[in-house]
């Protein structure tokens, strides 16, 4: 079992920054990759960024150069630093992990005003 809890969302103006955090608990030592997904109103789920236990990262083209994902294995946390935010980044952001099945956090809302 894995539990994921996100925090750090909010309202920010375009060009601003936010830092999201995902706190994992449970069988976290068995998880290799933790992801951030987002879903905007009327749009499909989109993979934003991933990080492996070893620190390898992957980003959606739309956020490359603006977002940075990082992981602290000792604290079981994954962070998403979001800079140069755009109105198109407005969405609910979810932390995700897979361990025999998908685990999702409850989500945190990010709103970027123009």
PDB file of C-alpha atoms in Angstrom:
ATOM      1  CA  UNK A   1       0.000   0.000   0.000  1.00  0.00           C
ATOM      2  CA  UNK A   2       1.115   3.499  -0.839  1.00  0.00           C
ATOM      3  CA  UNK A   3      -0.352   6.826   0.195  1.00  0.00           C
ATOM      4  CA  UNK A   4       0.393  10.046  -1.668  1.00  0.00           C
ATOM      5  CA  UNK A   5      -0.458  13.518  -0.397  1.00  0.00           C
ATOM      6  CA  UNK A   6       0.099  16.638  -2.485  1.00  0.00           C
ATOM      7  CA  UNK A   7       0.473  20.198  -1.288  1.00  0.00           C
ATOM      8  CA  UNK A   8       1.565  23.572  -2.579  1.00  0.00           C
ATOM      9  CA  UNK A   9      -1.031  24.519  -5.165  1.00  0.00           C
ATOM     10  CA  UNK A  10      -2.593  27.926  -5.393  1.00  0.00           C
ATOM     11  CA  UNK A  11      -3.246  31.007  -7.470  1.00  0.00           C
ATOM     12  CA  UNK A  12      -0.362  32.773  -9.157  1.00  0.00           C
ATOM     13  CA  UNK A  13       0.055  35.338 -11.899  1.00  0.00           C
ATOM     14  CA  UNK A  14       1.574  34.418 -15.223  1.00  0.00           C
ATOM     15  CA  UNK A  15       5.340  34.416 -14.977  1.00  0.00           C
ATOM     16  CA  UNK A  16       5.247  33.441 -11.331  1.00  0.00           C
ATOM     17  CA  UNK A  17       6.384  30.313  -9.547  1.00  0.00           C
ATOM     18  CA  UNK A  18       4.920  27.595  -7.374  1.00  0.00           C
ATOM     19  CA  UNK A  19       6.425  24.566  -5.710  1.00  0.00           C
ATOM     20  CA  UNK A  20       4.360  21.419  -5.337  1.00  0.00           C
ATOM     21  CA  UNK A  21       5.226  18.667  -2.909  1.00  0.00           C
ATOM     22  CA  UNK A  22       4.191  15.022  -2.799  1.00  0.00           C
ATOM     23  CA  UNK A  23       4.632  13.137   0.462  1.00  0.00           C
ATOM     24  CA  UNK A  24       4.656   9.369   0.074  1.00  0.00           C
ATOM     25  CA  UNK A  25       4.086   6.825   2.812  1.00  0.00           C
ATOM     26  CA  UNK A  26       3.655   3.071   3.004  1.00  0.00           C
ATOM     27  CA  UNK A  27       5.787   0.728   0.900  1.00  0.00           C
ATOM     28  CA  UNK A  28       7.742   3.589  -0.591  1.00  0.00           C
ATOM     29  CA  UNK A  29      11.028   1.684  -0.720  1.00  0.00           C
ATOM     30  CA  UNK A  30       9.521  -0.468  -3.484  1.00  0.00           C
ATOM     31  CA  UNK A  31       8.562   2.427  -5.728  1.00  0.00           C
ATOM     32  CA  UNK A  32      10.910   3.238  -8.567  1.00  0.00           C
ATOM     33  CA  UNK A  33       9.219   6.061 -10.464  1.00  0.00           C
ATOM     34  CA  UNK A  34       7.008   8.820  -9.114  1.00  0.00           C
ATOM     35  CA  UNK A  35       5.228  11.128 -11.529  1.00  0.00           C
ATOM     36  CA  UNK A  36       3.333  14.363 -11.607  1.00  0.00           C
ATOM     37  CA  UNK A  37       0.278  14.404 -13.853  1.00  0.00           C
ATOM     38  CA  UNK A  38      -2.124  17.235 -14.476  1.00  0.00           C
ATOM     39  CA  UNK A  39      -5.628  17.551 -15.784  1.00  0.00           C
ATOM     40  CA  UNK A  40      -7.097  20.782 -17.037  1.00  0.00           C
ATOM     41  CA  UNK A  41     -10.856  21.252 -17.419  1.00  0.00           C
ATOM     42  CA  UNK A  42     -12.071  19.470 -20.513  1.00  0.00           C
ATOM     43  CA  UNK A  43      -8.669  17.971 -21.259  1.00  0.00           C
ATOM     44  CA  UNK A  44      -7.094  14.569 -20.792  1.00  0.00           C
ATOM     45  CA  UNK A  45      -4.647  13.627 -18.102  1.00  0.00           C
ATOM     46  CA  UNK A  46      -1.157  14.754 -19.073  1.00  0.00           C
ATOM     47  CA  UNK A  47       2.142  13.428 -17.742  1.00  0.00           C
ATOM     48  CA  UNK A  48       4.115  16.460 -16.604  1.00  0.00           C
ATOM     49  CA  UNK A  49       7.311  15.002 -15.146  1.00  0.00           C
ATOM     50  CA  UNK A  50       8.768  11.792 -13.746  1.00  0.00           C
ATOM     51  CA  UNK A  51      11.668  10.951 -11.483  1.00  0.00           C
ATOM     52  CA  UNK A  52      13.155   7.549 -10.701  1.00  0.00           C
ATOM     53  CA  UNK A  53      14.626   6.440  -7.400  1.00  0.00           C
ATOM     54  CA  UNK A  54      18.038   6.942  -8.957  1.00  0.00           C
ATOM     55  CA  UNK A  55      17.244  10.512  -9.961  1.00  0.00           C
ATOM     56  CA  UNK A  56      16.584  10.126 -13.680  1.00  0.00           C
ATOM     57  CA  UNK A  57      14.026  12.664 -14.835  1.00  0.00           C
ATOM     58  CA  UNK A  58      11.664  13.066 -17.741  1.00  0.00           C
ATOM     59  CA  UNK A  59       9.532  16.053 -18.730  1.00  0.00           C
ATOM     60  CA  UNK A  60       6.682  16.868 -21.048  1.00  0.00           C
ATOM     61  CA  UNK A  61       7.830  19.113 -23.871  1.00  0.00           C
ATOM     62  CA  UNK A  62       5.419  21.781 -22.702  1.00  0.00           C
ATOM     63  CA  UNK A  63       7.232  22.221 -19.366  1.00  0.00           C
ATOM     64  CA  UNK A  64      10.862  21.578 -20.277  1.00  0.00           C
ATOM     65  CA  UNK A  65      13.077  24.379 -19.087  1.00  0.00           C
ATOM     66  CA  UNK A  66      10.397  25.723 -16.752  1.00  0.00           C
ATOM     67  CA  UNK A  67       9.627  22.860 -14.356  1.00  0.00           C
ATOM     68  CA  UNK A  68      12.048  20.841 -12.267  1.00  0.00           C
ATOM     69  CA  UNK A  69      11.182  17.594 -10.523  1.00  0.00           C
ATOM     70  CA  UNK A  70      13.279  16.393  -7.607  1.00  0.00           C
ATOM     71  CA  UNK A  71      13.136  13.549  -5.136  1.00  0.00           C
ATOM     72  CA  UNK A  72      14.346  13.025  -1.588  1.00  0.00           C
ATOM     73  CA  UNK A  73      14.349   9.281  -0.947  1.00  0.00           C
ATOM     74  CA  UNK A  74      15.232   9.708   2.716  1.00  0.00           C
ATOM     75  CA  UNK A  75      12.184  11.916   3.297  1.00  0.00           C
ATOM     76  CA  UNK A  76       9.941  10.106   0.780  1.00  0.00           C
ATOM     77  CA  UNK A  77       9.055  13.347  -0.944  1.00  0.00           C
ATOM     78  CA  UNK A  78       8.924  14.463  -4.551  1.00  0.00           C
ATOM     79  CA  UNK A  79       8.795  18.140  -5.437  1.00  0.00           C
ATOM     80  CA  UNK A  80       7.851  19.959  -8.596  1.00  0.00           C
ATOM     81  CA  UNK A  81       9.299  23.435  -8.919  1.00  0.00           C
ATOM     82  CA  UNK A  82       7.282  25.358 -11.489  1.00  0.00           C
ATOM     83  CA  UNK A  83       8.708  28.583 -12.849  1.00  0.00           C
ATOM     84  CA  UNK A  84       7.572  30.947 -15.598  1.00  0.00           C
ATOM     85  CA  UNK A  85       4.040  29.707 -15.165  1.00  0.00           C
ATOM     86  CA  UNK A  86       1.583  30.247 -17.995  1.00  0.00           C
ATOM     87  CA  UNK A  87      -2.219  30.284 -17.991  1.00  0.00           C
ATOM     88  CA  UNK A  88      -2.021  26.997 -19.920  1.00  0.00           C
ATOM     89  CA  UNK A  89      -0.479  25.408 -16.811  1.00  0.00           C
ATOM     90  CA  UNK A  90      -3.781  25.836 -14.961  1.00  0.00           C
ATOM     91  CA  UNK A  91      -4.901  22.366 -13.906  1.00  0.00           C
ATOM     92  CA  UNK A  92      -5.300  19.945 -11.049  1.00  0.00           C
ATOM     93  CA  UNK A  93      -1.923  18.364 -10.372  1.00  0.00           C
ATOM     94  CA  UNK A  94      -1.661  14.787  -9.136  1.00  0.00           C
ATOM     95  CA  UNK A  95       1.163  12.737  -7.737  1.00  0.00           C
ATOM     96  CA  UNK A  96       1.264   9.174  -9.057  1.00  0.00           C
ATOM     97  CA  UNK A  97       3.148   5.975  -8.317  1.00  0.00           C
ATOM     98  CA  UNK A  98       2.808   2.411  -9.530  1.00  0.00           C
ATOM     99  CA  UNK A  99       3.314  -0.611  -7.287  1.00  0.00           C
ATOM    100  CA  UNK A 100       1.325  -3.536  -8.690  1.00  0.00           C
ATOM    101  CA  UNK A 101      -1.371  -0.954  -9.295  1.00  0.00           C
ATOM    102  CA  UNK A 102      -1.733   2.775  -9.753  1.00  0.00           C
ATOM    103  CA  UNK A 103      -1.713   5.035  -6.718  1.00  0.00           C
ATOM    104  CA  UNK A 104      -2.863   8.654  -6.907  1.00  0.00           C
ATOM    105  CA  UNK A 105      -2.912  11.532  -4.513  1.00  0.00           C
ATOM    106  CA  UNK A 106      -5.984  13.669  -4.002  1.00  0.00           C
ATOM    107  CA  UNK A 107      -4.635  16.410  -6.229  1.00  0.00           C
ATOM    108  CA  UNK A 108      -3.789  20.052  -5.741  1.00  0.00           C
ATOM    109  CA  UNK A 109      -5.159  22.887  -7.821  1.00  0.00           C
ATOM    110  CA  UNK A 110      -2.919  25.311  -9.692  1.00  0.00           C
ATOM    111  CA  UNK A 111      -4.436  28.409 -11.237  1.00  0.00           C
ATOM    112  CA  UNK A 112      -2.357  30.784 -13.321  1.00  0.00           C
ATOM    113  CA  UNK A 113      -3.978  34.112 -14.124  1.00  0.00           C
ATOM    114  CA  UNK A 114      -3.046  36.127 -17.195  1.00  0.00           C
TER     115      UNK A 114
END
